[in-house]
Every structure is written in structure tokens, then in C-alpha cells.
Short mmCIF file of C-alpha atoms and ligand atoms in Angstrom, two decimals:
data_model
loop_
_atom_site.label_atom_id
_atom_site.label_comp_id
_atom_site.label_asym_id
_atom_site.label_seq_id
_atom_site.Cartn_x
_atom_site.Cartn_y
_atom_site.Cartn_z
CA UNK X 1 0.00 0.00 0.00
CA UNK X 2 1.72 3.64 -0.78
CA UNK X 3 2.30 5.08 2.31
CA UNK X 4 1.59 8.58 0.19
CA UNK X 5 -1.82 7.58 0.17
CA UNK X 6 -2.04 7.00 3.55
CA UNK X 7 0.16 10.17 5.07
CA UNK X 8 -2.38 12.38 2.61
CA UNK X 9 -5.31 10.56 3.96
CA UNK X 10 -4.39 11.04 6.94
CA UNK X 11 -3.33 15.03 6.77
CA UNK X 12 -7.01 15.43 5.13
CA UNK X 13 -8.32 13.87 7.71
CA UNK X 14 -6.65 15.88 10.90
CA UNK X 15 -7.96 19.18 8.25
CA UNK X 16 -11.49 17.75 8.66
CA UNK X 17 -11.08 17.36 12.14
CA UNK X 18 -9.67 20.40 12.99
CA UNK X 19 -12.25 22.50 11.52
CA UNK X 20 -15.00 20.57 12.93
CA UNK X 21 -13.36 21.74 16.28
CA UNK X 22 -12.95 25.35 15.33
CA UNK X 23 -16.61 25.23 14.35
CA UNK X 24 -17.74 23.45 17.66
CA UNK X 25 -19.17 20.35 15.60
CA UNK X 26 -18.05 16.96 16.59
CA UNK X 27 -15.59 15.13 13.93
CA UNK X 28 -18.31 12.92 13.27
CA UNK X 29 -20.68 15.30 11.92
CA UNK X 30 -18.52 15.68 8.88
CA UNK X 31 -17.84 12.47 6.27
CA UNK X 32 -15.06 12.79 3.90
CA UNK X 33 -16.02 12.44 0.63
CA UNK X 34 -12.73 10.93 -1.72
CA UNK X 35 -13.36 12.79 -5.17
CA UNK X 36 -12.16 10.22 -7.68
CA UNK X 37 -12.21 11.75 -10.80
CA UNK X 38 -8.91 10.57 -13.11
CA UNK X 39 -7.52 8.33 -10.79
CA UNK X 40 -6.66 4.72 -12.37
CA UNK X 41 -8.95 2.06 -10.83
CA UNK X 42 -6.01 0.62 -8.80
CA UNK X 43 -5.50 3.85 -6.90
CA UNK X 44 -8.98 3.84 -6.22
CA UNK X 45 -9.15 0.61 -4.96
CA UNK X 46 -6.00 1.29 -2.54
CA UNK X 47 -8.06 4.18 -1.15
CA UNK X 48 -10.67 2.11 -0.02
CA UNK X 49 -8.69 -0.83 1.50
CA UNK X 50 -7.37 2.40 3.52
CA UNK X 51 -10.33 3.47 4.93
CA UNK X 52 -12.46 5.05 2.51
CA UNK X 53 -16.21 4.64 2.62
CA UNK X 54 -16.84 7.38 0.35
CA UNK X 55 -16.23 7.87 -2.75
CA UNK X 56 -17.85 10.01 -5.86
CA UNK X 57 -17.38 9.92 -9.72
CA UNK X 58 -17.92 12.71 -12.45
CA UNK X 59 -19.29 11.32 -15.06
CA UNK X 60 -21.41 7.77 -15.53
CA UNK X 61 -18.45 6.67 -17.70
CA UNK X 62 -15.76 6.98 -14.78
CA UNK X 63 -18.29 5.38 -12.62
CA UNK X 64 -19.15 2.66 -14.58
CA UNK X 65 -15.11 2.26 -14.53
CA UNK X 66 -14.49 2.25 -10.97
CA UNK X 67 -17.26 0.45 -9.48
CA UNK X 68 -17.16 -2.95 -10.63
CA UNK X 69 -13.42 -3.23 -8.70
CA UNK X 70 -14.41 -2.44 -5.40
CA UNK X 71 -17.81 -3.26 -4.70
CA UNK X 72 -17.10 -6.12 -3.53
CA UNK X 73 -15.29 -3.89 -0.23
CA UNK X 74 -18.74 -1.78 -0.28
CA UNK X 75 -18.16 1.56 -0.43
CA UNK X 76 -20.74 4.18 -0.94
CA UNK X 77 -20.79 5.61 -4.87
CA UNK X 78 -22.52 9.20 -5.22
CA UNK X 79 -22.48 10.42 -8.76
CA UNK X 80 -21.47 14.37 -8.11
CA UNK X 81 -20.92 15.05 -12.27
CA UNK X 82 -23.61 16.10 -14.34
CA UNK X 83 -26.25 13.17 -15.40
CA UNK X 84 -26.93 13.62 -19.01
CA UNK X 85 -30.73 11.77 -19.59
CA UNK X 86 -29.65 9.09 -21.54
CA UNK X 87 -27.11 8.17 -18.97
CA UNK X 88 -29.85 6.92 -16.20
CA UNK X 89 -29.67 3.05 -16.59
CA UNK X 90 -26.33 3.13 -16.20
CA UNK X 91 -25.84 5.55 -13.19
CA UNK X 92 -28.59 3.12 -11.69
CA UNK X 93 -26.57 0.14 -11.82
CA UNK X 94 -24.07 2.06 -9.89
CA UNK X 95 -24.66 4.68 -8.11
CA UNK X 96 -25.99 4.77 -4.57
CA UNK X 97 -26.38 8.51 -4.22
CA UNK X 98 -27.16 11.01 -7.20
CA UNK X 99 -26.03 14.17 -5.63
CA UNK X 100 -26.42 16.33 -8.72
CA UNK X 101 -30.26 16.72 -9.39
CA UNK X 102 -31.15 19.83 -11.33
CA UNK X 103 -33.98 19.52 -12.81
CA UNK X 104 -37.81 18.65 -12.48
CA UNK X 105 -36.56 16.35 -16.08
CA UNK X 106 -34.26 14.81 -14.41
CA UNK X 107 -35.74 14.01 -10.90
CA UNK X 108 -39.11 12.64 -12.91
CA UNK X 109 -36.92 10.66 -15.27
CA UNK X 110 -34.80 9.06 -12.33
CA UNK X 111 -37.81 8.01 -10.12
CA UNK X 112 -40.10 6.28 -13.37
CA UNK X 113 -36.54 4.02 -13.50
CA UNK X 114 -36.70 3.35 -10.05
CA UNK X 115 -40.15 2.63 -9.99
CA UNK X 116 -39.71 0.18 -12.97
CA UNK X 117 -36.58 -1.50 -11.33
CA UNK X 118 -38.69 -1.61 -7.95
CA UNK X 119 -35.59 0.25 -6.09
CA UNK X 120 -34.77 3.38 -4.35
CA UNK X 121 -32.10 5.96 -5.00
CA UNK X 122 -30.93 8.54 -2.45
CA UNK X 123 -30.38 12.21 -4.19
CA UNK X 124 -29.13 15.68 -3.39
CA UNK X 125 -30.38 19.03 -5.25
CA UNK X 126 -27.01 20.38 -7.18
CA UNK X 127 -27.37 24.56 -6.48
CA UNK X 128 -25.37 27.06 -8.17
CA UNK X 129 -24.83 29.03 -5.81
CA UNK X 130 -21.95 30.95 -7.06
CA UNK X 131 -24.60 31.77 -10.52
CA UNK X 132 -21.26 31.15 -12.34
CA UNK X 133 -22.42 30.31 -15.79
CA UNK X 134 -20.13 27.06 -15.99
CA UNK X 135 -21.02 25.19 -13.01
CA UNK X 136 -24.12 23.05 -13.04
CA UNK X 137 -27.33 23.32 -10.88
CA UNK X 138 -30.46 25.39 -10.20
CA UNK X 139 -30.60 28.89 -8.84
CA UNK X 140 -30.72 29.29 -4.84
CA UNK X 141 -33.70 30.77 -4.83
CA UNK X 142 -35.43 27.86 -6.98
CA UNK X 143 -33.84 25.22 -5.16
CA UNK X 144 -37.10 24.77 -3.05
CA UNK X 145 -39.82 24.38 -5.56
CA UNK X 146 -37.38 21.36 -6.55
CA UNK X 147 -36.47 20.20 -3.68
CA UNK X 148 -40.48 19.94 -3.04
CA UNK X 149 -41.23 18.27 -6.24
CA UNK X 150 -38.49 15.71 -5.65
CA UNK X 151 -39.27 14.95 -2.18
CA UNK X 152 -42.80 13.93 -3.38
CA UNK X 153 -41.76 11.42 -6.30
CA UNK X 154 -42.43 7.78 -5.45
CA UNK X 155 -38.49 5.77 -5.10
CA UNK X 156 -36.04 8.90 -4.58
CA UNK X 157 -35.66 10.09 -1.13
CA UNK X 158 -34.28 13.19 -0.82
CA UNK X 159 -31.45 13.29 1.43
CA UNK X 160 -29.73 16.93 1.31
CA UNK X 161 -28.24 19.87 -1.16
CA UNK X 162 -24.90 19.91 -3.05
CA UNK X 163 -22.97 22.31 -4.68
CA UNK X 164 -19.21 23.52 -6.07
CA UNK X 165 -17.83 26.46 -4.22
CA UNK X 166 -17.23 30.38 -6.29
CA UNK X 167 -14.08 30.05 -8.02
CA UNK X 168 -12.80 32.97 -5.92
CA UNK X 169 -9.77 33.62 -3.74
CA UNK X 170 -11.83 35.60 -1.52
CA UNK X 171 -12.54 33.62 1.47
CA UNK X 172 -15.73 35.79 2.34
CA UNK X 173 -17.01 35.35 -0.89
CA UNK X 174 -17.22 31.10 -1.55
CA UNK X 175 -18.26 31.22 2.74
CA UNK X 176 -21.17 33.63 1.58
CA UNK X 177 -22.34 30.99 -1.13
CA UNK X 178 -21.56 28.00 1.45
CA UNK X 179 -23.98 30.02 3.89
CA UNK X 180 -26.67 30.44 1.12
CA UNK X 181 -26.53 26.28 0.56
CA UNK X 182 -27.41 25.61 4.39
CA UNK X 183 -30.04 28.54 4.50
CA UNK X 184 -31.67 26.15 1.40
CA UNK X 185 -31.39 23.27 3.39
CA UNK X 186 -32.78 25.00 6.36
CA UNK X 187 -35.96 25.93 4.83
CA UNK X 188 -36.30 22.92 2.71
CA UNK X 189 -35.95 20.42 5.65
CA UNK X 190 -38.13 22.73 8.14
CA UNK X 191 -40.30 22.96 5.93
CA UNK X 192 -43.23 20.75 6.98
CA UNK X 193 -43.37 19.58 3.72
CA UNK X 194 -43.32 15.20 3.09
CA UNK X 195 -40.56 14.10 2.38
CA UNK X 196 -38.19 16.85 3.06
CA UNK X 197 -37.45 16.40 6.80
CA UNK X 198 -34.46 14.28 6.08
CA UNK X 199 -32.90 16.62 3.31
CA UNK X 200 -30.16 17.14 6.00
CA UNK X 201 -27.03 16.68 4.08
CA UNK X 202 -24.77 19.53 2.73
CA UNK X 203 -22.42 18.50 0.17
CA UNK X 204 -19.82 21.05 -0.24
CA UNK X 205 -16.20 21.79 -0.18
CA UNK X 206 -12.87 20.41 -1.53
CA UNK X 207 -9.26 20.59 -1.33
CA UNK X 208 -9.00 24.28 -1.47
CA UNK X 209 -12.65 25.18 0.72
CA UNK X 210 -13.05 22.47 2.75
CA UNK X 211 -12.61 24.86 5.82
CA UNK X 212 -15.06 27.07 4.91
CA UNK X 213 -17.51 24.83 3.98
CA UNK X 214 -16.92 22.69 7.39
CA UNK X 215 -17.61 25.92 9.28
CA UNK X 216 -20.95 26.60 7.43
CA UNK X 217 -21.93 23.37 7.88
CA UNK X 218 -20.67 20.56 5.73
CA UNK X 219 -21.56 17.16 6.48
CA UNK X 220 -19.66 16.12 3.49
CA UNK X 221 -16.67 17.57 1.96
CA UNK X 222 -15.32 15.96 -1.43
CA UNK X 223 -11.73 15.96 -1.94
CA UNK X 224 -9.48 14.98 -4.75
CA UNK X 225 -6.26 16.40 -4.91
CA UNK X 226 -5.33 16.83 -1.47
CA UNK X 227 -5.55 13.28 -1.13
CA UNK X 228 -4.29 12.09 -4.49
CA UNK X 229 -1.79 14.94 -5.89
CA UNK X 230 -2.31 16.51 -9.27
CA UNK X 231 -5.12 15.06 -11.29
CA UNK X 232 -3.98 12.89 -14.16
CA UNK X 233 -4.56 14.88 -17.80
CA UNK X 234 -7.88 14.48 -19.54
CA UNK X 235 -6.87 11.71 -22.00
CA UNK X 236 -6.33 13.28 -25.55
CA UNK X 237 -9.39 13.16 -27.77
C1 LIG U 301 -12.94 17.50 -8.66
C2 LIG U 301 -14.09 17.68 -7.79
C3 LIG U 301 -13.95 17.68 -6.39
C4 LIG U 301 -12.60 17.60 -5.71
O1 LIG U 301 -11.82 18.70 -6.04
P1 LIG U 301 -10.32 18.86 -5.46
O2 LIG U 301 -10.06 20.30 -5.61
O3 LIG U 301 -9.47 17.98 -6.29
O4 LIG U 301 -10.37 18.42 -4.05
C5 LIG U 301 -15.09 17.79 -5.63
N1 LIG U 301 -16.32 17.90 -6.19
C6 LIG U 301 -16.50 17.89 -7.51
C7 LIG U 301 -17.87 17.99 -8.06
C8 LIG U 301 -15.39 17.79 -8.35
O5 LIG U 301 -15.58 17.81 -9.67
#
């Protein structure tokens, strides 16, 4: 086993733990999240014999890569890339948590699959809420409606909000958007509303934000780099 690996885990770990203290929440209150994207399936697979429970994949393609080599040590797989459509069987066969639901399209589409395969999926509403044009995910302030409409479809149970911090070296500003993520989950899971009570999760903050995002409120960060170095290039195309 590389000892790299484990020394980064490790450091990642104390981070998480560290901030939980500074933010008075116990160490438990925050999961880490190991942000696969890139890494070759036997890295992957040597992050989970050390401890990882955790794990999420980009895209349905990298997913459909990595899973089959460690399921049988039974980690949890959250899809927290973009899910094109036509891309729903195969997430399905995978994934345990779709954390990036944006859309009333996509929720409806996800729970008449689970309905046919007689099966639920847990899923988190993706919010912008940086409103950079790039990143995926609906507006804050239209998170609710869809976090309502979801929470009332027959197989998905909603279990909490994700989103990608403001590209911003301004520590004020990617808190602020961290801040507006938990005020959605507030109101979503106090809502009264069935099916929203245990919308609890917030998914957000990485290598660079996870202290930030641990002090608003994290319960999971997702981390890549810190724990595996420098992302392998996109293969040429
Ligand atoms: C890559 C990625 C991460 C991890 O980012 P690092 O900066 O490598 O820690 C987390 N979440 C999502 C959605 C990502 O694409």
C-alpha cells in the first residue's frame, strides 16, 4: 500500500477534524467524501482498502469504470458530475447517491426508472450558488420548488443539497455561497413539507474550501487532490 496515500489521507483527515473543532461540531458530523475523478482504478481501490467509505465519480463513464473493482469492499458511490438523460440506466446500476439533481426532467426521469426496477435511489439538489455560468445546478432561490417536487416522487428520497464552491480567492465570498446552501437546506428540511425532513445533508467543499464549507456546515466535503496529488490529464481526444 503507498504510504503517500495513507500520510495524505491522513493530513485530510486531521484538516477535517480540525475545523470541525474550530466550528464546535463533533468530527463525526462531517464524512469525507474521496473525489475520484482521473484516478486509475487501482489507486482507487488502494483508497478504499485504507479506509475510505466514500467515494464520488464525475461522469457515468468513470463510474461505470471504478465500481465494478471495489464493490465487492462496499463503499458508498454518489455520482457528483452532471447526469446527461440518456445516462440513467447506467448511473442506476451504480450509483448509490445522485447528488447532482437539477432539474424537475431529471428528478421525474430518475424516479419512473426506479419505480420500474422496484428500487430506491438517495439524491441531493445540485445549487449554483456561485450563478457562475459554468457550473451546473439550479438557482438558490429555486432550489425549493425542486427540492419539493423531488421529495414527493415515489423511489427517490431526498437526502440533502450539493454544490461547487465560487471560483474565488476571496474567502468571504465562496463562505457567503456556502452560507446560502445551508439557508436552502434550512428551509427545505423545516419545511413541513413530506418528504423533506431528512434533506439534511450539505455537500460542499474540496481541497481548497473544505474549511469554509466545514464551518458553514458541511456534512460532506469531497476531496481529490489533497488526497491524491495533481489530477492525471484528460486523455487526448
Ligand atoms: C474534482 C471535484 C472535487 C474535488 O476537487 P479537489 O479540488 O481535487 O479536491 C469535488 N467535487 C467535484 C464535483 C469535483 O468535480
Amino acid at each position: 500500500m503507498s504510504t503517500d496515500l495513507m500520510a495524505r489521507l491522513g493530513h485530510v483527515r486531521e484538516r477535517v477534524g480540525r475545523a470541525a473543532d474550530a466550528a464546535g461540531r463533533p468530527a463525526a458530523s462531517v464524512r469525507l467524501m474521496l473525489a475520484v475523478k482521473r484516478q486509475p482504478e487501482a489507486l482507487v481501490r488502494e483508497a478504499v482498502l485504507a479506509g475510505a467509505t466514500l467515494l464520488g465519480d464525475n461522469t457515468v463513464q468513470e463510474l461505470v469504470a471504478h465500481a465494478p473493482g471495489i464493490a465487492d469492499l462496499g463503499p458508498e458511490l454518489h455520482l457528483i458530475g452532471h447526469l446527461q438523460s440518456n445516462k440513467v440506466n447506467a448511473a442506476l446500476r451504480w450509483a448509490t447517491c445522485v447528488q447532482t439533481v437539477d432539474s424537475v426532467a431529471l428528478a421525474d426521469r430518475l424516479a419512473r426508472r426506479c419505480v420500474t426496477l422496484g428500487r430506491d435511489l438517495d439524491v441531493m439538489i445540485q445549487v449554483n450558488v456561485s450563478g457562475e455560468p459554468a457550473k451546473h445546478g439550479v438557482a438558490p432561490e429555486c432550489a425549493g420548488a425542486l427540492a419539493e417536487h423531488v421529495a414527493g416522487l415515489d423511489r427517490l428520497r431526498l437526502t440533502g443539497f450539493m454544490t461547487v464552491g465560487a471560483l474565488s480567492d476571496e474567502d468571504a465570498v465562496v463562505r457567503a455561497g456556502f452560507r446560502r446552501l445551508r439557508e436552502v437546506r434550512d428551509e427545505v428540511a423545516g419545511s413541513g413539507v413530506p418528504g423533506t425532513a431528512h434533506a439534511t445533508e450539505l455537500s460542499m467543499g474540496m481541497s481548497g474550501d473544505l474549511e469554509s464549507a466545514v464551518a458553514e456546515g458541511a456534512t460532506i466535503v469531497r476531496v481529490g487532490s489533497a488526497v491524491f496529488g495533481d489530477r492525471p490529464a484528460r486523455p487526448a481526444r
